[in-house]
GROMACS .gro file of C-alpha atoms in nm:
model
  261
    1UNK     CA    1   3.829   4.094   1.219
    2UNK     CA    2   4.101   3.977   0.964
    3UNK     CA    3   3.988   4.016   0.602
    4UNK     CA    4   4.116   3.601   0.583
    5UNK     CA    5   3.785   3.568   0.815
    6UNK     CA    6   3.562   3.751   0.642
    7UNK     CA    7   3.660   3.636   0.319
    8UNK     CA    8   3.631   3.276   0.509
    9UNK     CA    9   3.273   3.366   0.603
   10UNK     CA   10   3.143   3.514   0.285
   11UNK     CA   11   3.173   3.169   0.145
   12UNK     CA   12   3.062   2.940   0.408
   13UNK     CA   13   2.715   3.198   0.433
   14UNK     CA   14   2.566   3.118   0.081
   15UNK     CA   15   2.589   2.753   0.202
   16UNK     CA   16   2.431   2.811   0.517
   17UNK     CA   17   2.164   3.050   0.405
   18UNK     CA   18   2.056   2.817   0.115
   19UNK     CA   19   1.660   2.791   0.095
   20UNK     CA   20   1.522   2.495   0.241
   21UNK     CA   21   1.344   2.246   0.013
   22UNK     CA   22   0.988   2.290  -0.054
   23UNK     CA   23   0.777   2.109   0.232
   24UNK     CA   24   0.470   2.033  -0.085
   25UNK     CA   25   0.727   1.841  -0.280
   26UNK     CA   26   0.739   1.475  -0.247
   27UNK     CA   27   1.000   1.282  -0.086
   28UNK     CA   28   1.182   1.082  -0.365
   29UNK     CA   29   1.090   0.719  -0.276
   30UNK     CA   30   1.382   0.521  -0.166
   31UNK     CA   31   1.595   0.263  -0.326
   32UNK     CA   32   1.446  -0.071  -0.372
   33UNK     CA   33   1.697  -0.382  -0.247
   34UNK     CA   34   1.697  -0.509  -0.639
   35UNK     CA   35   1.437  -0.755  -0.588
   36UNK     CA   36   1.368  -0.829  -0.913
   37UNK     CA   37   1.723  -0.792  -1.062
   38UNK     CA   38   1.770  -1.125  -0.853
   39UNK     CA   39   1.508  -1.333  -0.906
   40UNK     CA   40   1.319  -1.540  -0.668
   41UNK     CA   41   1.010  -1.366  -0.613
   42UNK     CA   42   0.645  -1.546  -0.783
   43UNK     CA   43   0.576  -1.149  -0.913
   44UNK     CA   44   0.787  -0.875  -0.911
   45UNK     CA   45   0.745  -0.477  -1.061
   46UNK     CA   46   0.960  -0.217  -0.990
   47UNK     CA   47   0.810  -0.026  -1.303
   48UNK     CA   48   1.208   0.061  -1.400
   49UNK     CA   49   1.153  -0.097  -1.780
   50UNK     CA   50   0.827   0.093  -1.822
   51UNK     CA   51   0.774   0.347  -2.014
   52UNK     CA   52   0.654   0.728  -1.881
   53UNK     CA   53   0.262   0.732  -1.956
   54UNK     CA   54  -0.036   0.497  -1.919
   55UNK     CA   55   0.063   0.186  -1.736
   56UNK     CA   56   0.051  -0.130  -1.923
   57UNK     CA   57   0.239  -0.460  -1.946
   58UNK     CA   58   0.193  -0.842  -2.091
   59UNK     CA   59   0.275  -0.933  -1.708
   60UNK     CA   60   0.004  -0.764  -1.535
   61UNK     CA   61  -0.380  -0.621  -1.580
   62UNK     CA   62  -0.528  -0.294  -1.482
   63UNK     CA   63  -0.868  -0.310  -1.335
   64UNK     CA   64  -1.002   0.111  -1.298
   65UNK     CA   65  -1.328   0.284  -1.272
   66UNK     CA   66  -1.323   0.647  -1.228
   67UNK     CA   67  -0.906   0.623  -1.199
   68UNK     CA   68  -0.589   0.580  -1.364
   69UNK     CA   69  -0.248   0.435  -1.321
   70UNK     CA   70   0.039   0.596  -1.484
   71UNK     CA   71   0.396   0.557  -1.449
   72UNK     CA   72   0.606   0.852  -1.352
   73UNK     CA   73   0.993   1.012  -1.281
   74UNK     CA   74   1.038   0.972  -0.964
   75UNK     CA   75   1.358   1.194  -0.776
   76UNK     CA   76   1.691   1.021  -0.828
   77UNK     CA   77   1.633   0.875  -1.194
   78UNK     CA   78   1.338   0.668  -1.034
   79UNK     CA   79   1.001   0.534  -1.168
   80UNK     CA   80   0.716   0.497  -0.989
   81UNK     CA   81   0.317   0.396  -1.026
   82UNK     CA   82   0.072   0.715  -0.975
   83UNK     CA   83  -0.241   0.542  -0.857
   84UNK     CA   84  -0.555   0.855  -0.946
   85UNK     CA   85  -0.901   0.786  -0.850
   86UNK     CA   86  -1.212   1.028  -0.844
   87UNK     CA   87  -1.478   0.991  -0.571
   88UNK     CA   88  -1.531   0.624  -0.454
   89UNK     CA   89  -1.381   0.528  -0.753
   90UNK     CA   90  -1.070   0.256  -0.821
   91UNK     CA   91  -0.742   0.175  -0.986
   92UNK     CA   92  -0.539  -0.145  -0.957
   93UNK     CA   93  -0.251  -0.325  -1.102
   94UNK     CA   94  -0.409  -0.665  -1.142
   95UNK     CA   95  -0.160  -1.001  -1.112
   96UNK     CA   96  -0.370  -1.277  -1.271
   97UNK     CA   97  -0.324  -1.632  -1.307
   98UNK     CA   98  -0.118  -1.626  -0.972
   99UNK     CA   99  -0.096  -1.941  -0.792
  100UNK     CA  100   0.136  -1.962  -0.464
  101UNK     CA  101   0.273  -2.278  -0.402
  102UNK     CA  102   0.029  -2.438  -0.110
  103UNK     CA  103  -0.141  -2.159  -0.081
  104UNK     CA  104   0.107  -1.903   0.106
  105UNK     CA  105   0.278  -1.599   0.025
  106UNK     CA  106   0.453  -1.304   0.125
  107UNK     CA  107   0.417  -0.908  -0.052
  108UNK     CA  108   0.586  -0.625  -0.050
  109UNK     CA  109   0.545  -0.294  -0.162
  110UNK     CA  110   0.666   0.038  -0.086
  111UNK     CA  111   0.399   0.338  -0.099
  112UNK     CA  112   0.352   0.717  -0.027
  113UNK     CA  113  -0.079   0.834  -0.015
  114UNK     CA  114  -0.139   1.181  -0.038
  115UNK     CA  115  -0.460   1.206   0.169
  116UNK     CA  116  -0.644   0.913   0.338
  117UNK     CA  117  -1.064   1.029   0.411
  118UNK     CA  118  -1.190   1.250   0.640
  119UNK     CA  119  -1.543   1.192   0.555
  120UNK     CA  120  -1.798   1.032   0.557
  121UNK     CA  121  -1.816   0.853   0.893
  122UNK     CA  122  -1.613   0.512   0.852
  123UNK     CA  123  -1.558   0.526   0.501
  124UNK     CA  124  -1.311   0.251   0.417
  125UNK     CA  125  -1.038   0.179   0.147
  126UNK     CA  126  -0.871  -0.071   0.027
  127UNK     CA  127  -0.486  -0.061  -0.134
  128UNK     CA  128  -0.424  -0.460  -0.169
  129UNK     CA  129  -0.682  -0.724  -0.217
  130UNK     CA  130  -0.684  -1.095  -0.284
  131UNK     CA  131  -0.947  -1.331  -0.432
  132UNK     CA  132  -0.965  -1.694  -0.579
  133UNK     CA  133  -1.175  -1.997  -0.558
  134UNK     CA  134  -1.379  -1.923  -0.222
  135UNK     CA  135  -1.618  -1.695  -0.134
  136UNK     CA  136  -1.357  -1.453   0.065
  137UNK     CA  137  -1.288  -1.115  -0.064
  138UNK     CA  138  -0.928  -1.108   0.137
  139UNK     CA  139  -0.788  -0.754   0.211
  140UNK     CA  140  -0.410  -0.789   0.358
  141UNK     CA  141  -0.396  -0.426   0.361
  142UNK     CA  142  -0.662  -0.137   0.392
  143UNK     CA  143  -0.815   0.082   0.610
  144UNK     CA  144  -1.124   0.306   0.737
  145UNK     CA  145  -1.181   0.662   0.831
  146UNK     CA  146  -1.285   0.597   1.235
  147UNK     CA  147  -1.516   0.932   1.328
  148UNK     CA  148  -1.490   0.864   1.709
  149UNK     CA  149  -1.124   0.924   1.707
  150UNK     CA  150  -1.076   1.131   1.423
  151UNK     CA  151  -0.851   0.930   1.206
  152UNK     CA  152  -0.762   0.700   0.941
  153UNK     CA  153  -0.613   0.361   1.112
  154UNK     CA  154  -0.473   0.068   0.898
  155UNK     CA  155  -0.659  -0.254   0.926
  156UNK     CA  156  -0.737  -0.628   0.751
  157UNK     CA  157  -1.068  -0.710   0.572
  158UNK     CA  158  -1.255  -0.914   0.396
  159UNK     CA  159  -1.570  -0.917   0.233
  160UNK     CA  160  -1.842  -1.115   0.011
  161UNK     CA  161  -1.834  -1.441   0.209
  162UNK     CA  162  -1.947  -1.581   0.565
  163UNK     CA  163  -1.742  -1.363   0.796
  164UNK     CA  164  -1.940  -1.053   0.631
  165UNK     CA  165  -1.801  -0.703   0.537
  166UNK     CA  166  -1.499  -0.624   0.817
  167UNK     CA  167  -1.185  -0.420   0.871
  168UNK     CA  168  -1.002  -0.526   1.155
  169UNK     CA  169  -0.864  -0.214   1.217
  170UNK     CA  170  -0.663  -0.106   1.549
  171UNK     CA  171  -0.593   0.262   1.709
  172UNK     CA  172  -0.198   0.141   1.679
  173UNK     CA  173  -0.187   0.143   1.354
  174UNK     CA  174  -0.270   0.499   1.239
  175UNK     CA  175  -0.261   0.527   0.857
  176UNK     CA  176   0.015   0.777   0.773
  177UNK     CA  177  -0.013   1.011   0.457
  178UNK     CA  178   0.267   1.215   0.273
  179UNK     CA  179   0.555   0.965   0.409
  180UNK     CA  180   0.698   0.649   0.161
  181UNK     CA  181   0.660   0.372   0.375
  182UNK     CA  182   0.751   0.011   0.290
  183UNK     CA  183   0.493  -0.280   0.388
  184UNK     CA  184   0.464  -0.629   0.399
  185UNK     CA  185   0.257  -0.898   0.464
  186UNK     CA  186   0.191  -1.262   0.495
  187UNK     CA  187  -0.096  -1.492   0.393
  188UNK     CA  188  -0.045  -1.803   0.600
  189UNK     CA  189  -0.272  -2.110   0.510
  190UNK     CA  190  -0.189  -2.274   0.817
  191UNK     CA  191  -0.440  -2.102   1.006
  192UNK     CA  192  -0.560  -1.855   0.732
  193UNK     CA  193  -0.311  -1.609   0.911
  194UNK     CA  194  -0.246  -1.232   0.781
  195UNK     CA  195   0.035  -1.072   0.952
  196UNK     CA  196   0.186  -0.732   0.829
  197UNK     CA  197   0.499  -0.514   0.893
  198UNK     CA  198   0.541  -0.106   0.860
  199UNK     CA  199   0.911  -0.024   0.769
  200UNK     CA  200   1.008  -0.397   0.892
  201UNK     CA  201   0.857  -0.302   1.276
  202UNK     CA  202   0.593  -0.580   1.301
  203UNK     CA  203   0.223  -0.495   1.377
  204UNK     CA  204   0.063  -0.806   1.571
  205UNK     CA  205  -0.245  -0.610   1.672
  206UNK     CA  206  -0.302  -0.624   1.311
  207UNK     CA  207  -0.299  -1.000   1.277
  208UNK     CA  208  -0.606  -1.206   1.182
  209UNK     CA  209  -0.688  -1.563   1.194
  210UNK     CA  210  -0.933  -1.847   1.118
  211UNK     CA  211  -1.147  -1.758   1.488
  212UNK     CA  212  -0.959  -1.463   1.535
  213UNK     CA  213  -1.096  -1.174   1.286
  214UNK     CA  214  -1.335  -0.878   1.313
  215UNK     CA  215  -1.643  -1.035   1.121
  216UNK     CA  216  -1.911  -1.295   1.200
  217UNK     CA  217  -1.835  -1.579   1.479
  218UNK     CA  218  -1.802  -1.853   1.177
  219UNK     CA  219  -1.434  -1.939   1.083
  220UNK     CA  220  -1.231  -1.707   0.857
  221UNK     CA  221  -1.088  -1.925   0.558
  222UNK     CA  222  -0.868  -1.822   0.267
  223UNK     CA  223  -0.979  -1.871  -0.086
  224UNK     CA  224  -0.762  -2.046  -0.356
  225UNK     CA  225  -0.585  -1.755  -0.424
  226UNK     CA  226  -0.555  -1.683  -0.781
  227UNK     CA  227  -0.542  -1.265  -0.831
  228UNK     CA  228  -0.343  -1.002  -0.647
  229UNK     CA  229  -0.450  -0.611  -0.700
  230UNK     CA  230  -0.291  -0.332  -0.578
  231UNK     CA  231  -0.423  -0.011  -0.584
  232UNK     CA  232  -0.707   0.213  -0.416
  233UNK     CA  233  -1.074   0.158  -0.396
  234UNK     CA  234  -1.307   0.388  -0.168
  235UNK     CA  235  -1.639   0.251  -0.134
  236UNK     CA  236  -1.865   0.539  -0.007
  237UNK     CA  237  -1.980   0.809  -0.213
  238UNK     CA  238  -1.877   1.177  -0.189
  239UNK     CA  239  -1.602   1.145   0.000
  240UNK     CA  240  -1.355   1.397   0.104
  241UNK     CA  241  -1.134   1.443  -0.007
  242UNK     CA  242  -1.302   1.400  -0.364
  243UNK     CA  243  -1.010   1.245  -0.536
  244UNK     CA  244  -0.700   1.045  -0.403
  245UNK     CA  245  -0.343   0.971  -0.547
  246UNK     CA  246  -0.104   0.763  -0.418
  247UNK     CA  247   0.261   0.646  -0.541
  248UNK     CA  248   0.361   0.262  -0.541
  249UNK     CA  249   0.700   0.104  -0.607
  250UNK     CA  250   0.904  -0.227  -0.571
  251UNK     CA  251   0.611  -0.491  -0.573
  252UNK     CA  252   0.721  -0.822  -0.486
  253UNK     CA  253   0.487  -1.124  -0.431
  254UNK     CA  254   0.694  -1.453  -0.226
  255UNK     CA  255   0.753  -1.751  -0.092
  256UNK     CA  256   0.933  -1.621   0.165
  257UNK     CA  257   0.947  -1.288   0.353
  258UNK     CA  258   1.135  -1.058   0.098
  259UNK     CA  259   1.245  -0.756   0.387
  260UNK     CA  260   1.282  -0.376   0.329
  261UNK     CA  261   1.651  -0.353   0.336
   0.00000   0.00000   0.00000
């Protein structure tokens, strides 16, 4: 072999040899579209103007027992919110005084969970929630440990009025931890419709409506929506794992459907 060849390989080897990234690091969330550099939105955080440290601003609320929300670096010059709860504790970013015109809106919100529950038996989270005037505790987006299949699968709830305690969960929607994933969702007053999207791929199986929901046979009706929180909340005690941490980025509350692009 020609000593232009090995000379030629001795340089292309360090590249190729190079030690892979390390698989307990997380993947740097990616690049919001901007949303609230343009406007439009009825609430937007992307947590870029925020300081590193204890989350606070004069546009939003915190509402925490037994958690925390900080703002971190994030890869790529990034910020992002580190949701931390202990037990069946909570933490949530808390829009108040929020009033959608008619009723309707759209979210968005990219995310990356660490662990979802493995015990006990149908334990059951929450990461957005919705209340107003009405009895209806609404939850676009949550979730519940199911112990016949051994897995954590997305679903809708609600709670606290006359459809009862529910998540409308479905085996095609498995909750997926350690991956940034951008969803969406819609609150449709027309038929007190939630619809949601994973990574823009629509989820119909996930969809719930006024007779169409997985609580009591009375109708399912939206309350004047007036708060937002996102977040986590597990409700059963001694969980496990014992403490949870997710990451959340590029919140954007709409009239119209705001995409992941």
């Amino acid at each position: 072999m020609s000593r232009v060849v090995l000379s030629c390989l001795a340089l292309l080897l360090p590249l190729t040899a190079a030690p892979a990234a390390s698989a307990s690091a997380p993947p740097p969330p990616p690049h919001g579209p901007g949303t609230c550099a343009k406007g439009g939105t009825l609430f937007c955080e992307d947590f870029q103007s925020l300081p590193i440290g204890g989350a606070a601003s004069l546009r939003w609320g915190v509402d925490t027992k037994h958690g925390t929300l900080t703002v971190e670096h994030a890869e790529r010059g990034q910020k992002v919110l580190h949701v931390h709860t202990e037990g069946n504790g909570r933490a949530f970013l808390k829009v108040d005084d929020f009033a959608p015109p008619g009723n309707g809106f759209y979210g968005r919100l990219r995310l990356r969970v660490k662990a979802f529950p493995t015990a006990p038996d149908w334990a059951h989270y929450t990461l957005v929630e919705a209340t107003g005037a009405g009895p209806e505790i609404v939850r676009p987006l949550g979730g519940q440990y199911v112990p016949t299949l051994r897995t954590d699968l997305w679903g809708v709830g609600a709670d606290g009025g006359p459809t009862g305690d529910w998540t409308n969960w479905r085996e095609s929607a498995p909750s997926q931890a350690g991956a940034w994933q951008c969803v969406e969702w819609r609150m449709d007053p027309a038929d007190n419709a939630i619809s949601l999207w994973f990574d823009g791929v629509p989820k119909p199986d996930l969809t719930v409506s006024t007779r169409a929901h997985g609580g009591n046979d009375v109708d399912f009706v939206f309350p004047r929506f007036d708060t937002v929180k996102i977040g986590w909340q597990l409700y059963q005690p001694n969980p496990s794992p014992a403490a949870y941490d997710l990451w959340v980025d590029d919140i954007a509350l709409s009239t119209r459907r705001v995409g992941c692009a």
